[in-house]
Structure formats: structure tokens, C-alpha cells
Amino acid sequence: MSRNGSGTYSLPVGNPVVTGTTISSTWANNTLTDIANALTGSLAADGQTTASGNLNMGTNRIINLADPTSSQDGATKYYVDQLIAALGTMAYQNANLVAITGGAISNVDLNLSAKTNEMYLPVGPTTLRTATPIAGILRYNTTQAIYEGFTGGVWVRFQTYPQGVYTFSFLVIAGGGAGGYINSFGGGGGGGGFISSSLSVTPGTTYTMVVGGGGTGAGGAGTNSSITGVAIASGGGAGGQAGSYAGGGGGYSGGSGGGGGSADGAAPGGGGAGVSGQGNSGGNGSTYAGGGGGGGGAIGGDAGPNGPGGNGGTGHYNTITGSAVYYGGGGGGGNGGGGSSGGGGASNNNGSVNTGGGAGAGTTSGGSGVVIISVPTASYSGVSTGGPTITVSGANTILKFTSSGTYTA
């Protein structure tokens, strides 16, 4: 009857025989055939037979197993442990999250389309980037608070749009005014007006930065700078001409006012007015010297009775870039007036570019303006035009526009 359903073998009927039993061919053939069938249904130690059903080890172990070579071979615990060690340490942290530390996984497809929670990227500072990056790797950079990847032989940051409104700071500086002239005794040009504030922005909104130029020629005011729809800084007023010049010697009004021109035998010119909250008035001229142009931080100096010209007013002090910088200084008055902090030129000198500095008296030009925004790096989109200079200061990314451009929040 071979084995029963539990694997027990029993001899066929007529067994066992007792003493005195006559052994017939029928008994012998039936018994030996049954034994042969039972042996055929057993697994041979030399591997000649193939199992025809599942093997139930009954909590026993298979020992001394060789390492697998084919895809359907069995494997020992040691063999599997070595594979896991090569991948890294794996530990279930909850039902949906597995942490892998150390090792490397390659040539594996990872399909997470059925998942609805999160995937965690490698996290670390810039200094811990891999020394031999390959195209396609991704990580989160804690130094710059950005997501980044490696492609085209360089690390690149991802364009990200955070949820909800965030705030960036800005500084808008207009172009400085031109210097007044006639025998170089005109007034100094006024510094470009400034606006320093902050703005709540919606991700995806584009803001246009307009950078004003410095004033040129007689009465040449600086050009306004702006963030369209947000803030407009007024260009600096030109310095007044000397008294014999047609039109008189008064300084021109602007973001900061131009200095008054010299009298040259007539009443000396007064300083031009500055725009409230953006700049200061220019200084007064005298008989033989021009007044200094007003600056973002102080009024222009008055000229001495017989000289020298008045110094330009100090510019606006600001730390938006992470460093203390002056902008929109006034230009020096004719006959020796000194320049100022903030790009204001001394007598017969131009204002400094991209500072909004007023020009010193003479055939001189004011300095161009600048627009600077400071965006929290965690919210920085990385989308801009116009080629701004981009730096990082603390937790903020700084964009310095020296020509017109845009930023998309």
C-alpha cells in the first residue's frame, strides 16, 4: 500500500509472515512490488529523483546547503545575511518606512506608484557630497537648504515652489543726479532715492525689476528704479549751475536734491529738495563754490563763502546683502567739494555705478541704480532673468540686479 497520507509505510496484507508459512510467488511478488513502489516514491540521496510535492520539514532545518547558482536555488541564512550587509543595514521603522544605511543598491527598479506617503532622500551638507558623483543622483543640501542633483558634470539646484505665501526683503536705489557746471562751480548731484522694505509674495508670481541710469548733462536727473507695481525710487536731482548759467543756480529736486550752484556775482543757488522718505536736500551754494548734493542718509553740505564746495550728503546704510553698504550718496559741490559714502563723486568725478551715487560738480554723470532682493533660501525658486548676481547670506539667497530683469517667486 506504499505510504499513507502522513508518510508512514506499512507492508501489504499477508505481512508479516509467521513461522511455518509457505512463501508463495504471489506473496513475494506483491510484497516486493509494494516495497519497490514505496522506494520509488522516496527522494534518493544522490539526487536521481525529483520531488512531486511540497516538503514539510516539520520545524526541522536543512543544513550544509551549498551557495545558490541558479535563480530557483535555495539559499542559506549566511548567504542572505551577506547580501543584506552589502546593501546596508535595513530596519523597519513602521509599517510603511524602511531605512537603509550604508552600502549601495544598483540595477534595481523602484516602483512607488502605489504608495501615497513619502520618499526620503539622502540629507547632508555640501561638504558631504560624494567625491565621484554620477549623472542622475539626488540629495537634499542642508548647507544651502535646497534639493539638488548632478547632471552635465555639475551640481544643479531644483526649482521648487513652496506652499503658501512667503516674504522677501528688497532695496531699490534710483540713479544719481548729474553734477552742475560752468567753471566747475556748480552744485553736486543728488543721490538716487531709496526704498527699503519687505513684500509678501505668492509662489509663481513674476516681479519685474527696473534699474535706473545715472543723470547726464545740464539738469540731468537720475532715472527712477522700481519693482513694478511694488515700489518706485525717484532719481537724484541734478546739481545747480553757476549763477551766470541761464536758468539760475538752484539745485534740482529729486530722490535726494542737487546742491545749489555758486553765485558768480548773483544770489547763490539753494539746494534742491529730496523726496520724503527717500533722500535729503542738497546744500546751498556760495559766491565761489557749489553746495553738495543730498544723500540718502544726510543733507548735502553748504559751500564755504569763498570755497571749498560743500561735501555730498552721506548715503543710505543698508545690510540686505549681509554686509553693511552705503547707497545713494550725494556728489561734492564745485571748487573742492568732497564725495560721500554711498558712491557720491567728489567735485569733477562721476558717481559710482550701481550705487545711485550723485556726480560731483562738473561735466559729470551720476551713478546708475540697483535693485536687490533677499529671499529665504527655503522658498527661493531659482527663476530669474537679467543676469542678477546671486549670493547666499545666512538663511537667505540674495539677488542683485544691476540691470533690469525679473524674479519669479
CSV table of C-alpha atoms in Angstrom, one decimal:
chain,number,residue,atom,x,y,z
A,1,MET,CA,0.0,0.0,0.0
A,2,SER,CA,3.1,2.2,0.0
A,3,ARG,CA,3.0,5.3,2.3
A,4,ASN,CA,-0.2,6.7,3.9
A,5,GLY,CA,-1.0,10.4,3.7
A,6,SER,CA,1.2,11.1,6.7
A,7,GLY,CA,4.3,9.5,5.2
A,8,THR,CA,4.1,6.2,7.2
A,9,TYR,CA,4.9,3.0,5.2
A,10,SER,CA,3.0,-0.3,6.0
A,11,LEU,CA,3.6,-3.7,4.5
A,12,PRO,CA,0.8,-5.1,2.3
A,13,VAL,CA,-1.7,-7.7,3.6
A,14,GLY,CA,-0.2,-11.0,4.5
A,15,ASN,CA,2.7,-9.5,6.3
A,16,PRO,CA,4.5,-10.1,8.5
A,17,VAL,CA,4.6,-13.9,7.9
A,18,VAL,CA,4.8,-16.3,10.8
A,19,THR,CA,7.0,-19.4,11.3
A,20,GLY,CA,5.8,-22.3,9.1
A,21,THR,CA,4.1,-20.1,6.5
A,22,THR,CA,4.7,-21.3,3.0
A,23,ILE,CA,6.2,-18.5,0.9
A,24,SER,CA,4.4,-18.3,-2.4
A,25,SER,CA,5.4,-16.4,-5.5
A,26,THR,CA,2.2,-14.4,-5.2
A,27,TRP,CA,3.1,-13.2,-1.7
A,28,ALA,CA,6.7,-12.4,-2.7
A,29,ASN,CA,5.8,-10.5,-5.8
A,30,ASN,CA,3.1,-8.5,-4.2
A,31,THR,CA,5.3,-7.6,-1.2
A,32,LEU,CA,8.4,-6.7,-3.2
A,33,THR,CA,6.4,-4.7,-5.7
A,34,ASP,CA,4.8,-2.7,-2.9
A,35,ILE,CA,8.3,-2.0,-1.4
A,36,ALA,CA,9.7,-1.0,-4.8
A,37,ASN,CA,6.8,1.5,-5.3
A,38,ALA,CA,7.5,3.0,-1.9
A,39,LEU,CA,11.2,3.3,-2.6
A,40,THR,CA,10.5,4.9,-6.0
A,41,GLY,CA,8.3,7.5,-4.3
A,42,SER,CA,11.1,8.4,-1.9
A,43,LEU,CA,13.8,11.0,-2.5
A,44,ALA,CA,17.2,9.4,-3.4
A,45,ALA,CA,20.2,10.8,-1.6
A,46,ASP,CA,22.2,11.0,-4.8
A,47,GLY,CA,19.6,13.4,-6.4
A,48,GLN,CA,18.3,10.9,-9.0
A,49,THR,CA,14.6,11.6,-8.1
A,50,THR,CA,12.6,14.7,-8.3
A,51,ALA,CA,10.0,15.7,-5.6
A,52,SER,CA,6.4,15.5,-6.7
A,53,GLY,CA,5.0,17.5,-3.9
A,54,ASN,CA,5.9,20.1,-1.2
A,55,LEU,CA,8.4,19.1,1.5
A,56,ASN,CA,7.2,19.7,5.1
A,57,MET,CA,10.2,19.9,7.3
A,58,GLY,CA,8.1,19.9,10.5
A,59,THR,CA,10.2,22.7,12.1
A,60,ASN,CA,13.5,20.9,11.2
A,61,ARG,CA,16.3,22.6,9.3
A,62,ILE,CA,18.0,21.9,6.0
A,63,ILE,CA,21.7,22.1,6.8
A,64,ASN,CA,25.0,22.2,4.9
A,65,LEU,CA,23.4,23.8,1.9
A,66,ALA,CA,25.7,25.0,-0.9
A,67,ASP,CA,25.5,28.6,-2.2
A,68,PRO,CA,22.9,29.1,-4.9
A,69,THR,CA,24.0,29.4,-8.6
A,70,SER,CA,20.6,29.5,-10.3
A,71,SER,CA,17.6,31.8,-9.8
A,72,GLN,CA,15.5,29.0,-8.3
A,73,ASP,CA,18.2,27.5,-6.0
A,74,GLY,CA,17.7,27.6,-2.2
A,75,ALA,CA,20.0,29.8,-0.1
A,76,THR,CA,21.4,29.6,3.4
A,77,LYS,CA,20.9,32.2,6.1
A,78,TYR,CA,24.6,33.1,5.9
A,79,TYR,CA,24.4,33.7,2.2
A,80,VAL,CA,21.3,36.0,2.6
A,81,ASP,CA,22.9,37.8,5.5
A,82,GLN,CA,26.0,38.6,3.4
A,83,LEU,CA,23.8,40.1,0.6
A,84,ILE,CA,21.9,42.3,3.1
A,85,ALA,CA,25.2,43.5,4.6
A,86,ALA,CA,26.4,44.6,1.1
A,87,LEU,CA,23.2,46.6,0.7
A,88,GLY,CA,23.3,48.3,4.1
A,89,THR,CA,21.6,48.0,7.4
A,90,MET,CA,17.8,47.6,6.9
A,91,ALA,CA,15.5,48.3,9.8
A,92,TYR,CA,11.7,48.5,9.8
A,93,GLN,CA,10.7,51.8,11.5
A,94,ASN,CA,7.0,51.4,10.9
A,95,ALA,CA,4.7,49.6,8.6
A,96,ASN,CA,5.5,51.8,5.6
A,97,LEU,CA,9.0,53.0,6.1
A,98,VAL,CA,12.3,51.1,5.7
A,99,ALA,CA,15.7,52.9,6.4
A,100,ILE,CA,18.8,51.7,4.5
A,101,THR,CA,22.1,52.9,5.8
A,102,GLY,CA,25.5,52.2,4.2
A,103,GLY,CA,26.2,50.0,1.2
A,104,ALA,CA,24.8,50.6,-2.3
A,105,ILE,CA,21.9,49.4,-4.4
A,106,SER,CA,22.4,49.2,-8.2
A,107,ASN,CA,20.5,48.0,-11.2
A,108,VAL,CA,17.2,47.9,-9.3
A,109,ASP,CA,13.8,49.4,-10.4
A,110,LEU,CA,12.0,51.1,-7.6
A,111,ASN,CA,8.3,51.4,-8.2
A,112,LEU,CA,6.5,53.6,-5.6
A,113,SER,CA,3.4,54.4,-7.7
A,114,ALA,CA,1.1,52.5,-5.3
A,115,LYS,CA,2.3,54.5,-2.3
A,116,THR,CA,0.7,57.7,-1.0
A,117,ASN,CA,3.1,58.8,1.7
A,118,GLU,CA,6.8,60.0,1.3
A,119,MET,CA,10.2,59.0,0.0
A,120,TYR,CA,13.3,60.2,1.9
A,121,LEU,CA,16.3,61.4,0.0
A,122,PRO,CA,19.9,61.5,1.4
A,123,VAL,CA,20.4,64.6,3.5
A,124,GLY,CA,23.7,66.4,4.3
A,125,PRO,CA,25.9,69.5,3.9
A,126,THR,CA,27.8,70.5,0.7
A,127,THR,CA,31.0,69.1,2.2
A,128,LEU,CA,29.5,65.6,2.3
A,129,ARG,CA,28.6,65.4,-1.4
A,130,THR,CA,30.1,62.2,-2.9
A,131,ALA,CA,33.6,62.7,-4.3
A,132,THR,CA,32.7,60.9,-7.6
A,133,PRO,CA,29.2,61.9,-8.5
A,134,ILE,CA,27.4,60.4,-11.4
A,135,ALA,CA,24.6,61.8,-13.5
A,136,GLY,CA,21.1,61.3,-12.0
A,137,ILE,CA,21.9,61.3,-8.3
A,138,LEU,CA,19.7,63.3,-6.0
A,139,ARG,CA,20.1,64.7,-2.5
A,140,TYR,CA,19.0,67.5,-0.1
A,141,ASN,CA,21.7,70.0,0.7
A,142,THR,CA,21.5,71.3,4.3
A,143,THR,CA,24.1,74.0,3.7
A,144,GLN,CA,22.0,75.8,1.1
A,145,ALA,CA,18.6,74.3,2.2
A,146,ILE,CA,17.9,73.1,-1.4
A,147,TYR,CA,17.2,70.0,-3.3
A,148,GLU,CA,20.0,69.2,-5.8
A,149,GLY,CA,21.1,66.8,-8.4
A,150,PHE,CA,24.1,66.0,-10.5
A,151,THR,CA,23.9,66.4,-14.3
A,152,GLY,CA,26.1,67.6,-17.1
A,153,GLY,CA,29.2,67.4,-14.9
A,154,VAL,CA,27.8,69.9,-12.3
A,155,TRP,CA,25.6,70.1,-9.3
A,156,VAL,CA,22.3,71.9,-10.0
A,157,ARG,CA,19.5,73.0,-7.7
A,158,PHE,CA,15.9,72.1,-8.2
A,159,GLN,CA,13.3,74.7,-8.9
A,160,THR,CA,10.8,74.5,-6.1
A,161,TYR,CA,7.6,76.3,-5.3
A,162,PRO,CA,6.7,76.2,-1.6
A,163,GLN,CA,3.2,76.0,-0.5
A,164,GLY,CA,1.6,79.3,0.6
A,165,VAL,CA,2.8,82.9,0.7
A,166,TYR,CA,6.3,83.9,1.9
A,167,THR,CA,8.1,87.2,2.4
A,168,PHE,CA,11.2,88.7,0.8
A,169,SER,CA,13.1,91.9,1.6
A,170,PHE,CA,14.1,94.4,-1.1
A,171,LEU,CA,16.1,97.5,-1.6
A,172,VAL,CA,15.5,99.8,-4.6
A,173,ILE,CA,18.1,102.5,-5.4
A,174,ALA,CA,17.5,105.0,-8.3
A,175,GLY,CA,20.2,106.6,-10.5
A,176,GLY,CA,22.1,109.6,-9.1
A,177,GLY,CA,21.8,113.1,-10.5
A,178,ALA,CA,24.4,114.7,-12.8
A,179,GLY,CA,26.8,117.4,-11.5
A,180,GLY,CA,26.1,121.1,-12.2
A,181,TYR,CA,28.8,123.0,-14.2
A,182,ILE,CA,30.1,126.3,-15.6
A,183,ASN,CA,33.7,126.7,-14.5
A,184,SER,CA,33.2,123.7,-12.3
A,185,PHE,CA,31.5,125.8,-9.6
A,186,GLY,CA,28.1,124.1,-9.9
A,187,GLY,CA,26.4,122.0,-7.2
A,188,GLY,CA,26.9,118.3,-6.7
A,189,GLY,CA,24.3,115.9,-8.0
A,190,GLY,CA,21.8,114.4,-5.5
A,191,GLY,CA,21.9,110.7,-4.7
A,192,GLY,CA,19.3,108.4,-6.1
A,193,GLY,CA,16.3,107.9,-3.9
A,194,PHE,CA,15.9,104.6,-1.9
A,195,ILE,CA,13.1,102.4,-0.8
A,196,SER,CA,13.9,99.6,1.7
A,197,SER,CA,11.0,97.3,2.7
A,198,SER,CA,9.6,93.7,2.5
A,199,LEU,CA,6.8,92.1,0.5
A,200,SER,CA,4.6,89.1,0.9
A,201,VAL,CA,4.6,87.1,-2.3
A,202,THR,CA,2.7,84.3,-3.8
A,203,PRO,CA,4.7,81.5,-5.4
A,204,GLY,CA,4.6,81.6,-9.2
A,205,THR,CA,4.2,85.4,-9.4
A,206,THR,CA,6.7,87.2,-11.5
A,207,TYR,CA,8.2,90.6,-10.4
A,208,THR,CA,9.9,93.0,-12.8
A,209,MET,CA,13.0,94.9,-11.6
A,210,VAL,CA,13.8,98.2,-13.4
A,211,VAL,CA,17.3,99.7,-12.7
A,212,GLY,CA,17.6,103.4,-13.4
A,213,GLY,CA,20.6,105.1,-15.1
A,214,GLY,CA,22.6,108.0,-13.8
A,215,GLY,CA,21.8,111.5,-14.9
A,216,THR,CA,23.9,113.2,-17.6
A,217,GLY,CA,24.2,116.8,-18.9
A,218,ALA,CA,22.9,120.0,-17.6
A,219,GLY,CA,20.0,119.4,-15.3
A,220,GLY,CA,20.2,115.7,-15.9
A,221,ALA,CA,18.2,113.9,-13.2
A,222,GLY,CA,18.9,110.2,-12.4
A,223,THR,CA,16.3,107.7,-13.7
A,224,ASN,CA,13.8,106.0,-11.4
A,225,SER,CA,14.4,102.4,-10.3
A,226,SER,CA,11.5,100.2,-9.4
A,227,ILE,CA,9.9,96.9,-8.7
A,228,THR,CA,6.9,97.1,-11.0
A,229,GLY,CA,3.7,97.5,-9.0
A,230,VAL,CA,5.5,97.5,-5.7
A,231,ALA,CA,7.9,100.4,-5.2
A,232,ILE,CA,9.4,103.3,-7.2
A,233,ALA,CA,12.5,105.1,-6.1
A,234,SER,CA,13.0,108.6,-7.6
A,235,GLY,CA,16.1,109.6,-9.5
A,236,GLY,CA,18.5,112.0,-7.8
A,237,GLY,CA,18.3,115.7,-8.7
A,238,ALA,CA,21.0,117.4,-10.7
A,239,GLY,CA,23.3,119.9,-9.2
A,240,GLY,CA,22.5,123.6,-9.8
A,241,GLN,CA,24.5,125.6,-12.4
A,242,ALA,CA,26.8,128.5,-11.6
A,243,GLY,CA,24.9,131.8,-11.4
A,244,SER,CA,25.7,133.1,-14.8
A,245,TYR,CA,24.2,130.0,-16.4
A,246,ALA,CA,20.8,130.5,-18.0
A,247,GLY,CA,18.2,129.1,-15.6
A,248,GLY,CA,19.9,130.1,-12.4
A,249,GLY,CA,21.9,128.2,-9.8
A,250,GLY,CA,19.3,126.4,-7.7
A,251,GLY,CA,19.8,122.6,-7.2
A,252,TYR,CA,17.2,120.3,-8.8
A,253,SER,CA,14.8,118.3,-6.7
A,254,GLY,CA,14.9,114.5,-6.8
A,255,GLY,CA,15.2,111.4,-4.7
A,256,SER,CA,17.9,113.5,-3.0
A,257,GLY,CA,18.2,117.1,-4.1
A,258,GLY,CA,21.1,118.5,-6.0
A,259,GLY,CA,23.4,121.1,-4.4
A,260,GLY,CA,23.0,124.8,-5.3
A,261,GLY,CA,25.4,126.4,-7.8
A,262,SER,CA,27.8,129.2,-7.0
A,263,ALA,CA,26.6,132.9,-7.2
A,264,ASP,CA,29.2,134.3,-9.6
A,265,GLY,CA,28.1,137.8,-8.7
A,266,ALA,CA,24.4,136.9,-8.2
A,267,ALA,CA,22.4,135.3,-5.3
A,268,PRO,CA,23.8,131.9,-4.6
A,269,GLY,CA,21.7,128.9,-5.5
A,270,GLY,CA,19.8,126.9,-2.9
A,271,GLY,CA,19.8,123.1,-2.6
A,272,GLY,CA,17.1,121.1,-4.3
A,273,ALA,CA,14.6,119.2,-2.2
A,274,GLY,CA,14.7,115.5,-1.6
A,275,VAL,CA,11.7,113.2,-1.8
A,276,SER,CA,10.3,112.5,1.7
A,277,GLY,CA,11.4,109.1,3.0
A,278,GLN,CA,13.8,108.6,0.0
A,279,GLY,CA,16.5,111.2,0.4
A,280,ASN,CA,17.6,114.6,1.6
A,281,SER,CA,18.0,118.1,0.3
A,282,GLY,CA,21.1,119.4,-1.3
A,283,GLY,CA,23.4,122.0,0.3
A,284,ASN,CA,23.4,125.7,-0.6
A,285,GLY,CA,26.0,127.3,-2.9
A,286,SER,CA,28.1,130.4,-2.1
A,287,THR,CA,29.7,133.1,-4.1
A,288,TYR,CA,32.6,131.0,-5.3
A,289,ALA,CA,31.6,127.3,-4.6
A,290,GLY,CA,28.7,124.9,-5.1
A,291,GLY,CA,26.7,123.1,-2.5
A,292,GLY,CA,27.0,119.3,-2.0
A,293,GLY,CA,24.2,117.0,-3.3
A,294,GLY,CA,21.9,115.5,-0.8
A,295,GLY,CA,22.3,111.8,0.1
A,296,GLY,CA,20.1,109.0,1.3
A,297,GLY,CA,21.3,109.5,4.9
A,298,ALA,CA,22.1,113.2,5.2
A,299,ILE,CA,21.7,116.6,3.6
A,300,GLY,CA,24.4,118.0,1.3
A,301,GLY,CA,27.0,120.3,2.9
A,302,ASP,CA,26.8,124.0,2.3
A,303,ALA,CA,29.6,125.7,0.4
A,304,GLY,CA,32.1,127.9,2.3
A,305,PRO,CA,31.8,131.7,1.5
A,306,ASN,CA,34.9,131.5,-0.7
A,307,GLY,CA,35.1,127.7,-1.0
A,308,PRO,CA,35.6,124.9,-0.7
A,309,GLY,CA,32.4,123.4,-2.2
A,310,GLY,CA,30.1,121.5,0.1
A,311,ASN,CA,30.6,117.8,0.6
A,312,GLY,CA,28.0,115.4,-0.6
A,313,GLY,CA,25.5,114.0,1.9
A,314,THR,CA,26.1,110.5,3.3
A,315,GLY,CA,24.2,107.7,1.6
A,316,HIS,CA,21.7,105.3,2.9
A,317,TYR,CA,23.2,102.5,5.1
A,318,ASN,CA,21.8,99.0,4.4
A,319,THR,CA,22.7,95.4,5.2
A,320,ILE,CA,20.4,93.5,2.8
A,321,THR,CA,23.4,91.7,1.2
A,322,GLY,CA,24.7,90.5,4.5
A,323,SER,CA,27.3,93.3,4.6
A,324,ALA,CA,27.0,97.0,5.6
A,325,VAL,CA,26.9,99.1,2.4
A,326,TYR,CA,26.0,102.7,1.7
A,327,TYR,CA,23.9,103.7,-1.3
A,328,GLY,CA,22.7,107.0,-2.9
A,329,GLY,CA,25.4,109.3,-1.6
A,330,GLY,CA,25.5,113.0,-2.8
A,331,GLY,CA,28.1,114.4,-5.1
A,332,GLY,CA,30.6,117.1,-4.0
A,333,GLY,CA,30.0,120.8,-4.8
A,334,GLY,CA,32.2,122.7,-7.3
A,335,ASN,CA,35.5,124.1,-6.1
A,336,GLY,CA,36.7,121.2,-4.0
A,337,GLY,CA,33.6,119.6,-2.5
A,338,GLY,CA,34.2,116.1,-1.3
A,339,GLY,CA,32.3,113.0,-2.3
A,340,SER,CA,30.4,110.8,0.2
A,341,SER,CA,29.8,107.2,1.4
A,342,GLY,CA,27.3,105.7,-1.0
A,343,GLY,CA,29.0,106.4,-4.3
A,344,GLY,CA,28.8,110.1,-4.4
A,345,GLY,CA,31.6,111.6,-6.6
A,346,ALA,CA,33.9,114.3,-5.4
A,347,SER,CA,34.0,117.6,-7.5
A,348,ASN,CA,34.7,116.7,-11.2
A,349,ASN,CA,34.1,113.0,-10.6
A,350,ASN,CA,31.2,110.7,-11.7
A,351,GLY,CA,29.0,108.9,-9.2
A,352,SER,CA,29.9,105.2,-8.7
A,353,VAL,CA,27.9,102.8,-10.9
A,354,ASN,CA,25.2,100.7,-9.3
A,355,THR,CA,25.2,102.7,-6.1
A,356,GLY,CA,22.9,105.6,-7.1
A,357,GLY,CA,25.7,108.0,-6.2
A,358,GLY,CA,25.3,111.6,-7.3
A,359,ALA,CA,28.0,113.1,-9.5
A,360,GLY,CA,30.5,115.7,-8.3
A,361,ALA,CA,30.1,119.2,-9.9
A,362,GLY,CA,31.4,119.5,-13.4
A,363,THR,CA,30.6,117.8,-16.7
A,364,THR,CA,29.9,114.6,-14.8
A,365,SER,CA,27.3,111.8,-14.7
A,366,GLY,CA,25.5,110.2,-11.8
A,367,GLY,CA,25.9,106.6,-10.8
A,368,SER,CA,23.4,104.0,-12.0
A,369,GLY,CA,21.0,102.5,-9.6
A,370,VAL,CA,20.5,98.9,-8.3
A,371,VAL,CA,17.7,96.6,-7.1
A,372,ILE,CA,18.4,94.0,-4.5
A,373,ILE,CA,16.0,91.3,-3.1
A,374,SER,CA,16.7,88.9,-0.3
A,375,VAL,CA,14.7,85.7,-0.5
A,376,PRO,CA,14.5,82.9,2.2
A,377,THR,CA,16.6,80.2,0.7
A,378,ALA,CA,14.0,77.6,1.7
A,379,SER,CA,11.5,79.5,-0.5
A,380,TYR,CA,13.9,80.5,-3.4
A,381,SER,CA,12.6,79.4,-6.8
A,382,GLY,CA,15.8,79.8,-8.7
A,383,VAL,CA,13.9,81.5,-11.6
A,384,SER,CA,15.2,84.9,-12.7
A,385,THR,CA,16.1,86.9,-15.8
A,386,GLY,CA,18.5,89.8,-16.4
A,387,GLY,CA,21.6,88.0,-15.0
A,388,PRO,CA,21.4,89.2,-11.4
A,389,THR,CA,24.4,88.4,-9.1
A,390,ILE,CA,23.3,85.6,-6.8
A,391,THR,CA,24.8,85.0,-3.4
A,392,VAL,CA,23.9,83.3,-0.1
A,393,SER,CA,23.9,85.1,3.2
A,394,GLY,CA,22.8,83.1,6.2
A,395,ALA,CA,19.4,81.6,5.5
A,396,ASN,CA,18.7,84.0,2.6
A,397,THR,CA,19.6,84.0,-1.1
A,398,ILE,CA,20.5,87.5,-2.4
A,399,LEU,CA,19.7,88.6,-6.0
A,400,LYS,CA,21.5,91.9,-7.0
A,401,PHE,CA,20.1,93.4,-10.2
A,402,THR,CA,22.5,95.8,-11.9
A,403,SER,CA,20.3,95.9,-15.0
A,404,SER,CA,16.6,95.3,-15.5
A,405,GLY,CA,15.3,91.7,-15.1
A,406,THR,CA,12.7,89.6,-13.4
A,407,TYR,CA,12.3,87.2,-10.5
A,408,THR,CA,9.5,84.5,-10.3
A,409,ALA,CA,8.6,83.8,-6.6
